[in-house]
mmCIF file of C-alpha atoms and ligand atoms in Angstrom:
data_model
loop_
_atom_site.group_PDB
_atom_site.id
_atom_site.type_symbol
_atom_site.label_atom_id
_atom_site.label_comp_id
_atom_site.label_asym_id
_atom_site.label_seq_id
_atom_site.Cartn_x
_atom_site.Cartn_y
_atom_site.Cartn_z
ATOM 1 C CA MET A 1 0.000 0.000 0.000
ATOM 2 C CA LYS A 2 1.383 3.333 -1.062
ATOM 3 C CA VAL A 3 0.487 6.953 -0.435
ATOM 4 C CA LEU A 4 2.142 9.780 -2.325
ATOM 5 C CA THR A 5 2.275 12.885 -0.133
ATOM 6 C CA ILE A 6 2.725 16.197 -1.906
ATOM 7 C CA ILE A 7 4.052 19.180 -0.013
ATOM 8 C CA GLY A 8 5.802 22.380 -1.023
ATOM 9 C CA ALA A 9 5.136 25.225 1.386
ATOM 10 C CA ARG A 10 5.848 25.943 5.040
ATOM 11 C CA PRO A 11 2.400 25.231 6.513
ATOM 12 C CA GLN A 12 2.272 21.948 4.599
ATOM 13 C CA PHE A 13 5.510 20.729 6.166
ATOM 14 C CA ILE A 14 4.010 21.280 9.620
ATOM 15 C CA LYS A 15 0.737 19.483 8.797
ATOM 16 C CA ALA A 16 2.513 16.626 7.035
ATOM 17 C CA ALA A 17 4.866 16.146 9.989
ATOM 18 C CA VAL A 18 2.044 14.947 12.233
ATOM 19 C CA VAL A 19 0.301 12.836 9.596
ATOM 20 C CA SER A 20 3.574 11.257 8.555
ATOM 21 C CA ARG A 21 4.238 10.278 12.161
ATOM 22 C CA ALA A 22 0.747 8.791 12.382
ATOM 23 C CA PHE A 23 1.435 6.622 9.317
ATOM 24 C CA LYS A 24 4.572 5.270 10.953
ATOM 25 C CA GLU A 25 2.958 4.638 14.313
ATOM 26 C CA HIS A 26 -0.480 3.405 13.292
ATOM 27 C CA ARG A 27 -0.137 2.106 9.717
ATOM 28 C CA PRO A 28 3.467 0.939 9.389
ATOM 29 C CA GLU A 29 2.473 -1.298 6.477
ATOM 30 C CA VAL A 30 1.736 1.804 4.366
ATOM 31 C CA GLN A 31 4.653 3.113 2.360
ATOM 32 C CA GLU A 32 4.592 6.908 2.356
ATOM 33 C CA ILE A 33 6.458 8.526 -0.510
ATOM 34 C CA ILE A 34 7.045 12.240 0.044
ATOM 35 C CA VAL A 35 7.374 14.710 -2.821
ATOM 36 C CA HIS A 36 8.568 18.256 -2.177
ATOM 37 C CA THR A 37 7.603 20.428 -5.127
ATOM 38 C CA GLY A 38 10.190 23.059 -4.234
ATOM 39 C CA GLN A 39 7.640 25.872 -3.875
ATOM 40 C CA HIS A 40 9.368 27.079 -0.682
ATOM 41 C CA TYR A 41 13.092 26.503 -0.969
ATOM 42 C CA ASP A 42 14.978 28.881 1.396
ATOM 43 C CA ALA A 43 16.682 27.085 4.286
ATOM 44 C CA ASN A 44 14.538 28.925 6.841
ATOM 45 C CA MET A 45 11.322 28.321 4.882
ATOM 46 C CA SER A 46 11.944 24.634 4.159
ATOM 47 C CA ASP A 47 15.011 22.715 5.477
ATOM 48 C CA VAL A 48 14.553 23.823 9.072
ATOM 49 C CA PHE A 49 11.122 22.173 9.208
ATOM 50 C CA PHE A 50 12.396 18.826 7.933
ATOM 51 C CA ASP A 51 15.244 18.910 10.439
ATOM 52 C CA GLU A 52 13.463 19.968 13.597
ATOM 53 C CA LEU A 53 10.073 18.344 13.017
ATOM 54 C CA GLU A 54 11.763 15.073 12.037
ATOM 55 C CA ILE A 55 9.882 14.785 8.773
ATOM 56 C CA PRO A 56 11.427 12.074 6.611
ATOM 57 C CA LYS A 57 13.573 13.619 3.874
ATOM 58 C CA PRO A 58 11.505 13.930 0.693
ATOM 59 C CA ASP A 59 11.922 10.991 -1.673
ATOM 60 C CA TYR A 60 11.666 13.442 -4.570
ATOM 61 C CA ASN A 61 12.320 17.166 -4.806
ATOM 62 C CA LEU A 62 10.968 18.692 -7.993
ATOM 63 C CA GLY A 63 12.807 21.993 -7.529
ATOM 64 C CA ILE A 64 9.927 24.069 -8.897
ATOM 65 C CA GLY A 65 9.628 27.483 -7.331
ATOM 66 C CA GLY A 66 10.052 31.151 -8.015
ATOM 67 C CA GLY A 67 7.792 31.308 -11.103
ATOM 68 C CA SER A 68 4.299 32.707 -11.582
ATOM 69 C CA HIS A 69 1.260 30.706 -10.447
ATOM 70 C CA GLY A 70 0.667 29.413 -13.963
ATOM 71 C CA GLN A 71 4.304 28.490 -14.544
ATOM 72 C CA ASN A 72 4.652 26.716 -11.216
ATOM 73 C CA THR A 73 1.351 24.862 -11.421
ATOM 74 C CA GLY A 74 1.940 23.744 -14.997
ATOM 75 C CA ARG A 75 5.462 22.517 -14.348
ATOM 76 C CA MET A 76 4.361 20.720 -11.212
ATOM 77 C CA ILE A 77 1.519 18.921 -12.985
ATOM 78 C CA GLU A 78 3.893 17.679 -15.676
ATOM 79 C CA LYS A 79 6.461 16.333 -13.214
ATOM 80 C CA LEU A 80 3.914 14.969 -10.750
ATOM 81 C CA GLU A 81 2.070 13.111 -13.484
ATOM 82 C CA ALA A 82 5.253 11.339 -14.543
ATOM 83 C CA LEU A 83 6.047 10.487 -10.951
ATOM 84 C CA MET A 84 2.559 9.171 -10.242
ATOM 85 C CA MET A 85 2.707 6.941 -13.305
ATOM 86 C CA LYS A 86 5.941 5.500 -11.975
ATOM 87 C CA VAL A 87 4.903 5.114 -8.317
ATOM 88 C CA ARG A 88 1.238 4.183 -8.839
ATOM 89 C CA PRO A 89 0.053 5.007 -5.308
ATOM 90 C CA GLN A 90 -3.385 4.102 -3.928
ATOM 91 C CA TRP A 91 -3.757 7.654 -2.638
ATOM 92 C CA VAL A 92 -2.350 11.064 -3.377
ATOM 93 C CA LEU A 93 -2.423 13.130 -0.189
ATOM 94 C CA VAL A 94 -2.511 16.922 -0.484
ATOM 95 C CA TYR A 95 -2.705 19.668 2.136
ATOM 96 C CA GLY A 96 -4.239 23.109 2.295
ATOM 97 C CA ASP A 97 -4.461 25.536 -0.574
ATOM 98 C CA THR A 98 -1.221 26.159 -2.433
ATOM 99 C CA ASP A 99 -0.274 25.642 -6.079
ATOM 100 C CA SER A 100 1.327 22.341 -5.005
ATOM 101 C CA THR A 101 -2.045 21.211 -3.616
ATOM 102 C CA LEU A 102 -3.907 21.924 -6.831
ATOM 103 C CA ALA A 103 -1.191 20.529 -9.104
ATOM 104 C CA GLY A 104 -1.099 17.271 -7.126
ATOM 105 C CA ALA A 105 -4.874 16.928 -7.151
ATOM 106 C CA LEU A 106 -5.195 17.612 -10.880
ATOM 107 C CA ALA A 107 -2.405 15.264 -11.905
ATOM 108 C CA ALA A 108 -3.831 12.468 -9.749
ATOM 109 C CA ALA A 109 -7.433 12.902 -10.878
ATOM 110 C CA LYS A 110 -6.479 12.583 -14.557
ATOM 111 C CA LEU A 111 -4.696 9.317 -13.767
ATOM 112 C CA HIS A 112 -7.704 8.075 -11.753
ATOM 113 C CA ILE A 113 -5.731 8.027 -8.540
ATOM 114 C CA ALA A 114 -7.821 8.896 -5.469
ATOM 115 C CA VAL A 115 -7.031 12.232 -3.830
ATOM 116 C CA ALA A 116 -7.269 12.880 -0.087
ATOM 117 C CA HIS A 117 -7.430 16.545 0.884
ATOM 118 C CA VAL A 118 -6.455 17.620 4.386
ATOM 119 C CA GLU A 119 -7.948 20.981 5.419
ATOM 120 C CA ALA A 120 -10.906 20.743 3.061
ATOM 121 C CA GLY A 121 -13.889 23.073 2.964
ATOM 122 C CA LEU A 122 -12.239 26.300 4.053
ATOM 123 C CA ARG A 123 -13.596 29.304 2.216
ATOM 124 C CA SER A 124 -12.888 33.020 2.288
ATOM 125 C CA PHE A 125 -15.457 33.556 -0.510
ATOM 126 C CA ASN A 126 -12.880 35.860 -2.066
ATOM 127 C CA ARG A 127 -12.046 34.472 -5.513
ATOM 128 C CA ARG A 128 -9.259 37.020 -5.955
ATOM 129 C CA MET A 129 -7.147 34.950 -3.569
ATOM 130 C CA PRO A 130 -5.105 32.301 -5.369
ATOM 131 C CA GLU A 131 -5.580 30.104 -2.297
ATOM 132 C CA GLU A 132 -9.378 30.199 -2.707
ATOM 133 C CA ILE A 133 -9.186 28.951 -6.295
ATOM 134 C CA ASN A 134 -6.786 26.186 -5.238
ATOM 135 C CA ARG A 135 -9.061 25.040 -2.401
ATOM 136 C CA VAL A 136 -12.313 25.046 -4.325
ATOM 137 C CA LEU A 137 -10.880 23.081 -7.247
ATOM 138 C CA THR A 138 -9.030 20.604 -5.036
ATOM 139 C CA ASP A 139 -12.164 19.937 -2.984
ATOM 140 C CA HIS A 140 -14.142 19.171 -6.129
ATOM 141 C CA ILE A 141 -11.508 16.700 -7.302
ATOM 142 C CA ALA A 142 -10.869 14.901 -4.005
ATOM 143 C CA GLU A 143 -12.363 11.515 -3.132
ATOM 144 C CA ILE A 144 -12.033 12.062 0.591
ATOM 145 C CA LEU A 145 -12.215 15.489 2.200
ATOM 146 C CA PHE A 146 -10.901 15.986 5.724
ATOM 147 C CA ALA A 147 -12.669 19.078 7.057
ATOM 148 C CA PRO A 148 -11.152 20.745 10.118
ATOM 149 C CA THR A 149 -14.360 22.480 11.242
ATOM 150 C CA GLU A 150 -18.150 22.187 11.009
ATOM 151 C CA THR A 151 -18.096 25.415 8.982
ATOM 152 C CA GLY A 152 -15.809 23.677 6.483
ATOM 153 C CA ARG A 153 -18.134 20.669 6.289
ATOM 154 C CA GLN A 154 -21.131 22.931 5.663
ATOM 155 C CA ASN A 155 -19.294 24.828 2.927
ATOM 156 C CA LEU A 156 -18.642 21.553 1.119
ATOM 157 C CA LEU A 157 -22.254 20.414 1.458
ATOM 158 C CA ASN A 158 -23.403 23.808 0.162
ATOM 159 C CA GLU A 159 -21.281 23.244 -2.958
ATOM 160 C CA GLY A 160 -22.973 19.919 -3.591
ATOM 161 C CA ILE A 161 -20.144 17.634 -2.516
ATOM 162 C CA PRO A 162 -21.613 14.265 -1.441
ATOM 163 C CA GLU A 163 -21.812 13.915 2.317
ATOM 164 C CA GLU A 164 -20.143 10.494 2.346
ATOM 165 C CA LYS A 165 -16.915 11.960 0.975
ATOM 166 C CA ILE A 166 -16.624 14.507 3.804
ATOM 167 C CA LYS A 167 -14.980 13.555 7.104
ATOM 168 C CA LEU A 168 -15.100 16.110 9.891
ATOM 169 C CA VAL A 169 -11.955 15.166 11.795
ATOM 170 C CA GLY A 170 -10.618 18.415 13.292
ATOM 171 C CA ASP A 171 -7.484 20.385 12.582
ATOM 172 C CA VAL A 172 -4.108 18.653 12.209
ATOM 173 C CA MET A 173 -2.432 21.900 13.239
ATOM 174 C CA TYR A 174 -3.935 21.385 16.662
ATOM 175 C CA ASP A 175 -2.123 18.016 16.831
ATOM 176 C CA ALA A 176 1.086 19.807 15.863
ATOM 177 C CA SER A 177 0.669 22.484 18.513
ATOM 178 C CA LEU A 178 0.138 19.863 21.225
ATOM 179 C CA PHE A 179 3.000 17.665 20.090
ATOM 180 C CA TYR A 180 5.605 20.399 19.694
ATOM 181 C CA LYS A 181 4.748 22.819 22.476
ATOM 182 C CA GLY A 182 6.984 21.002 24.948
ATOM 183 C CA LYS A 183 9.881 21.381 22.511
ATOM 184 C CA ALA A 184 9.426 25.153 21.931
ATOM 185 C CA ARG A 185 12.679 27.103 21.769
ATOM 186 C CA LYS A 186 13.387 30.804 22.224
ATOM 187 C CA PRO A 187 14.719 32.315 18.988
ATOM 188 C CA ALA A 188 17.733 34.620 18.776
ATOM 189 C CA LEU A 189 16.306 38.126 19.041
ATOM 190 C CA PRO A 190 17.877 41.582 18.756
ATOM 191 C CA HIS A 191 19.218 42.793 22.151
ATOM 192 C CA GLU A 192 17.168 45.963 21.891
ATOM 193 C CA LEU A 193 13.964 43.956 21.550
ATOM 194 C CA ASN A 194 12.892 43.840 25.129
ATOM 195 C CA ILE A 195 10.238 41.160 25.319
ATOM 196 C CA LYS A 196 10.393 40.287 28.968
ATOM 197 C CA ASP A 197 7.071 39.656 30.723
ATOM 198 C CA GLY A 198 5.515 38.676 27.421
ATOM 199 C CA ASP A 199 4.652 42.277 26.631
ATOM 200 C CA PHE A 200 5.051 42.131 22.881
ATOM 201 C CA VAL A 201 2.984 41.568 19.772
ATOM 202 C CA LEU A 202 3.982 38.770 17.399
ATOM 203 C CA CYS A 203 3.311 39.717 13.792
ATOM 204 C CA THR A 204 3.456 37.872 10.463
ATOM 205 C CA ILE A 205 2.519 39.197 7.001
ATOM 206 C CA HIS A 206 2.772 37.201 3.802
ATOM 207 C CA ARG A 207 -0.547 36.956 2.008
ATOM 208 C CA ALA A 208 -0.396 38.116 -1.621
ATOM 209 C CA GLU A 209 -3.520 40.272 -1.265
ATOM 210 C CA ASN A 210 -1.528 42.361 1.242
ATOM 211 C CA THR A 211 2.040 42.124 -0.009
ATOM 212 C CA ASP A 212 1.179 42.758 -3.655
ATOM 213 C CA ASP A 213 -0.811 45.916 -2.946
ATOM 214 C CA PRO A 214 1.339 48.919 -1.907
ATOM 215 C CA GLN A 215 -1.599 50.668 -0.262
ATOM 216 C CA ARG A 216 -2.542 47.676 1.873
ATOM 217 C CA LEU A 217 1.053 46.915 2.818
ATOM 218 C CA SER A 218 1.819 50.503 3.817
ATOM 219 C CA GLY A 219 -1.478 50.653 5.773
ATOM 220 C CA ILE A 220 -0.317 47.628 7.761
ATOM 221 C CA PHE A 221 3.076 49.118 8.632
ATOM 222 C CA GLN A 222 1.512 52.472 9.434
ATOM 223 C CA GLY A 223 -0.957 50.768 11.797
ATOM 224 C CA LEU A 224 1.750 48.678 13.470
ATOM 225 C CA GLY A 225 3.820 51.848 13.980
ATOM 226 C CA ASP A 226 0.911 53.959 15.260
ATOM 227 C CA SER A 227 0.075 51.372 17.912
ATOM 228 C CA GLY A 228 3.426 52.056 19.611
ATOM 229 C CA GLU A 229 3.480 48.409 20.749
ATOM 230 C CA THR A 230 6.699 46.379 20.802
ATOM 231 C CA ILE A 231 6.323 44.144 17.760
ATOM 232 C CA ALA A 232 8.418 41.137 16.721
ATOM 233 C CA LEU A 233 8.027 40.337 13.028
ATOM 234 C CA PRO A 234 9.626 37.223 11.493
ATOM 235 C CA MET A 235 9.486 38.413 7.915
ATOM 236 C CA HIS A 236 8.495 36.221 4.983
ATOM 237 C CA PRO A 237 10.865 36.610 1.998
ATOM 238 C CA ARG A 238 8.017 37.793 -0.244
ATOM 239 C CA THR A 239 7.151 40.597 2.174
ATOM 240 C CA ARG A 240 10.803 41.602 2.494
ATOM 241 C CA GLY A 241 11.053 41.956 -1.276
ATOM 242 C CA LYS A 242 7.867 43.993 -1.596
ATOM 243 C CA ILE A 243 8.792 46.384 1.209
ATOM 244 C CA ALA A 244 11.983 47.180 -0.648
ATOM 245 C CA ASP A 245 10.120 47.524 -3.977
ATOM 246 C CA TYR A 246 7.552 49.928 -2.509
ATOM 247 C CA ASN A 247 10.067 51.774 -0.338
ATOM 248 C CA ILE A 248 8.028 51.264 2.820
ATOM 249 C CA ALA A 249 9.729 52.400 6.040
ATOM 250 C CA ILE A 250 9.737 49.999 8.978
ATOM 251 C CA PRO A 251 8.583 51.822 12.129
ATOM 252 C CA ASP A 252 10.994 51.913 15.099
ATOM 253 C CA ASN A 253 8.748 49.774 17.306
ATOM 254 C CA VAL A 254 8.745 46.920 14.750
ATOM 255 C CA TRP A 255 11.635 44.452 15.090
ATOM 256 C CA VAL A 256 12.139 42.501 11.910
ATOM 257 C CA ILE A 257 13.789 39.108 12.211
ATOM 258 C CA HIS A 258 14.291 36.284 9.719
ATOM 259 C CA PRO A 259 11.559 33.652 9.403
ATOM 260 C CA VAL A 260 11.927 31.285 12.343
ATOM 261 C CA GLY A 261 11.536 27.530 12.569
ATOM 262 C CA TYR A 262 8.295 26.089 13.937
ATOM 263 C CA LEU A 263 9.696 25.383 17.410
ATOM 264 C CA GLU A 264 10.793 29.006 17.708
ATOM 265 C CA MET A 265 7.468 30.187 16.341
ATOM 266 C CA VAL A 266 5.661 28.180 18.998
ATOM 267 C CA TRP A 267 7.831 29.865 21.636
ATOM 268 C CA LEU A 268 6.923 33.321 20.287
ATOM 269 C CA GLU A 269 3.234 32.425 20.100
ATOM 270 C CA SER A 270 3.255 31.054 23.641
ATOM 271 C CA ASN A 271 5.072 34.044 25.113
ATOM 272 C CA CYS A 272 3.549 37.053 23.357
ATOM 273 C CA ARG A 273 0.624 39.184 24.545
ATOM 274 C CA LEU A 274 -1.184 39.232 21.213
ATOM 275 C CA VAL A 275 -0.785 38.030 17.639
ATOM 276 C CA ALA A 276 -1.281 40.219 14.539
ATOM 277 C CA THR A 277 -1.227 38.314 11.268
ATOM 278 C CA ASP A 278 -2.659 37.627 7.836
ATOM 279 C CA SER A 279 -1.704 33.948 8.029
ATOM 280 C CA GLY A 280 -4.308 31.212 8.217
ATOM 281 C CA GLY A 281 -2.307 28.909 10.453
ATOM 282 C CA VAL A 282 -1.059 31.599 12.802
ATOM 283 C CA GLN A 283 -4.641 32.761 13.551
ATOM 284 C CA LYS A 284 -5.436 29.353 14.963
ATOM 285 C CA GLU A 285 -2.142 28.867 16.724
ATOM 286 C CA ALA A 286 -2.762 32.166 18.560
ATOM 287 C CA TYR A 287 -5.936 30.564 19.919
ATOM 288 C CA PHE A 288 -4.264 27.211 20.650
ATOM 289 C CA PHE A 289 -1.774 29.097 22.831
ATOM 290 C CA GLY A 290 -4.474 31.238 24.445
ATOM 291 C CA LYS A 291 -3.611 34.560 22.768
ATOM 292 C CA PRO A 292 -5.981 37.052 21.158
ATOM 293 C CA CYS A 293 -5.422 37.720 17.476
ATOM 294 C CA VAL A 294 -5.865 40.660 15.112
ATOM 295 C CA THR A 295 -6.212 39.452 11.537
ATOM 296 C CA MET A 296 -5.139 42.048 8.999
ATOM 297 C CA ARG A 297 -7.488 40.855 6.288
ATOM 298 C CA ASP A 298 -11.046 41.650 5.219
ATOM 299 C CA GLU A 299 -12.302 38.120 5.759
ATOM 300 C CA THR A 300 -11.144 34.848 7.271
ATOM 301 C CA GLU A 301 -11.672 31.148 6.704
ATOM 302 C CA TRP A 302 -11.616 30.568 10.481
ATOM 303 C CA ILE A 303 -14.786 32.499 11.188
ATOM 304 C CA GLU A 304 -15.579 30.656 14.434
ATOM 305 C CA LEU A 305 -12.653 32.401 16.153
ATOM 306 C CA VAL A 306 -14.076 35.791 15.191
ATOM 307 C CA GLU A 307 -17.530 34.780 16.424
ATOM 308 C CA ALA A 308 -16.063 33.533 19.711
ATOM 309 C CA GLY A 309 -14.236 36.821 20.299
ATOM 310 C CA TRP A 310 -10.669 35.463 20.011
ATOM 311 C CA ASN A 311 -9.989 37.026 16.640
ATOM 312 C CA THR A 312 -10.653 40.556 15.351
ATOM 313 C CA LEU A 313 -10.707 41.305 11.636
ATOM 314 C CA SER A 314 -9.042 44.678 11.181
ATOM 315 C CA GLY A 315 -8.529 44.838 7.422
ATOM 316 C CA THR A 316 -5.490 46.901 6.478
ATOM 317 C CA ASP A 317 -6.602 50.395 7.406
ATOM 318 C CA SER A 318 -3.935 51.820 9.732
ATOM 319 C CA LYS A 319 -6.400 53.261 12.227
ATOM 320 C CA GLU A 320 -8.353 49.995 12.446
ATOM 321 C CA ILE A 321 -5.131 48.074 13.007
ATOM 322 C CA SER A 322 -3.715 50.321 15.712
ATOM 323 C CA THR A 323 -7.082 50.432 17.522
ATOM 324 C CA ALA A 324 -7.426 46.645 17.378
ATOM 325 C CA LEU A 325 -3.894 46.104 18.677
ATOM 326 C CA LEU A 326 -4.610 48.254 21.727
ATOM 327 C CA ALA A 327 -8.122 46.948 22.437
ATOM 328 C CA HIS A 328 -8.767 44.455 25.208
ATOM 329 C CA THR A 329 -10.781 41.512 24.024
ATOM 330 C CA ALA A 330 -12.834 39.143 26.148
ATOM 331 C CA PRO A 331 -13.427 35.838 24.356
ATOM 332 C CA GLN A 332 -16.856 34.350 24.934
ATOM 333 C CA SER A 333 -16.344 30.713 24.024
ATOM 334 C CA ASN A 334 -13.710 28.197 22.944
ATOM 335 C CA PRO A 335 -14.170 26.731 19.453
ATOM 336 C CA PHE A 336 -13.390 23.027 19.138
ATOM 337 C CA TYR A 337 -10.670 21.979 16.686
ATOM 338 C CA GLY A 338 -10.543 18.309 17.575
ATOM 339 C CA ASP A 339 -9.177 16.044 20.266
ATOM 340 C CA GLY A 340 -5.492 16.101 19.347
ATOM 341 C CA ALA A 341 -5.608 12.697 17.606
ATOM 342 C CA ILE A 342 -6.636 14.026 14.221
ATOM 343 C CA ALA A 343 -3.728 12.701 12.193
ATOM 344 C CA GLN A 344 -4.508 9.221 13.496
ATOM 345 C CA LYS A 345 -8.109 9.558 12.289
ATOM 346 C CA ILE A 346 -6.914 10.673 8.860
ATOM 347 C CA VAL A 347 -4.686 7.650 8.311
ATOM 348 C CA ALA A 348 -7.375 5.315 9.661
ATOM 349 C CA ARG A 349 -9.964 6.714 7.218
ATOM 350 C CA MET A 350 -7.609 6.354 4.270
ATOM 351 C CA PHE A 351 -6.431 2.847 5.030
ATOM 352 C CA GLY A 352 -9.120 1.670 7.460
HETATM 353 N N1 UDP B 401 5.589 29.788 10.866
HETATM 354 C C1 UDP B 401 6.882 29.459 11.225
HETATM 355 N N2 UDP B 401 7.842 30.445 11.179
HETATM 356 C C2 UDP B 401 7.568 31.734 10.830
HETATM 357 C C3 UDP B 401 6.233 32.060 10.477
HETATM 358 C C4 UDP B 401 5.263 31.056 10.496
HETATM 359 O O1 UDP B 401 7.167 28.318 11.572
HETATM 360 O O2 UDP B 401 8.489 32.559 10.805
HETATM 361 C C5 UDP B 401 4.577 28.730 10.904
HETATM 362 C C6 UDP B 401 3.368 29.043 11.746
HETATM 363 O O3 UDP B 401 3.606 28.727 13.087
HETATM 364 C C7 UDP B 401 2.286 28.190 11.113
HETATM 365 C C8 UDP B 401 2.692 28.159 9.659
HETATM 366 O O4 UDP B 401 4.058 28.552 9.604
HETATM 367 O O5 UDP B 401 2.326 26.878 11.625
HETATM 368 C C9 UDP B 401 1.835 29.114 8.900
HETATM 369 O O6 UDP B 401 2.336 29.288 7.635
HETATM 370 P P1 UDP B 401 2.041 30.545 6.750
HETATM 371 O O7 UDP B 401 1.652 31.688 7.597
HETATM 372 O O8 UDP B 401 3.216 30.694 5.859
HETATM 373 O O9 UDP B 401 0.847 30.049 5.828
HETATM 374 P P2 UDP B 401 -0.736 29.973 6.005
HETATM 375 O O10 UDP B 401 -1.048 29.306 7.289
HETATM 376 O O11 UDP B 401 -1.264 31.372 5.902
HETATM 377 O O12 UDP B 401 -1.173 29.158 4.829
#
């Protein structure tokens, strides 16, 4: 029995780490073959996750990254198709919403290989996001859809996907947060960044809708600056490039560091006062570690955290951001993301 796992971007390495471990522990008879498409290739966006999360080294690395969406997706489909014809797995396993996800799903479907999609059913209802297109198409190709939330399950039903294909299992990122929190490690930080007593805001920005729009990106930095809060910002390479292109000044209260590994990220998330982000995964991790979150987007796929009062949608207007960063929130309820054994359920459903 073979499963071909396709990963390519940072959040996928983290999700695959827990599922891969579940295969080894609970279905050792299954041979997992891991393909890294090469979408994220910097050492601190890729290698560090394989090393510290003990993900098996990829069996294949396609080395495809750095192009446009169309170039990357097309090249991935071509190489993945050839690989799938060689390996002939029972399942192709894809995660989330990147170009690697869609390319893997499309290549498999045309070869009549069943696709399993982890993190199915998430919707922003904003078709201008490349991630939204990737998710919708992948969900309509997949044979088994692992939804992390009831909202996700409902979205799939609303799109006419047969109920028997949908498995509401919970969020594998919750498994990851439980498994790795005991291994969290403080990152190297600038001396001047005084983060004692947890009085700092952890910030990440990487979503194309923000980085590729000079007005939105400058609104974010203006808002972070106006808040006057001490802010630690592990900066995504895409954001770094765009800030230079648009000549945006980094405010004095914002401390930019390199992207950190997951164990260091968990330390920052566990020790900060508040999280400000446009990331999908980081919104939930804020909640997993008991921190309020300001999401610098106009909508979110994780709506239950907004409804429960853990997450505030600020958009990218500077005034909205600075006000939200200084507000005191009082969450009303605790959304359920599963029981921490989600990866185990996923492998059992695939090879039960
Ligand atoms: N992350 C990390 N180091 C960083 C920033 C993020 O390990 O410097 C982790 C974060 O903890 C989360 C995942 O990367 O688990 C989220 O990835 P990202 O924000 O790139 O993508 P998204 O979740 O928006 O798809």
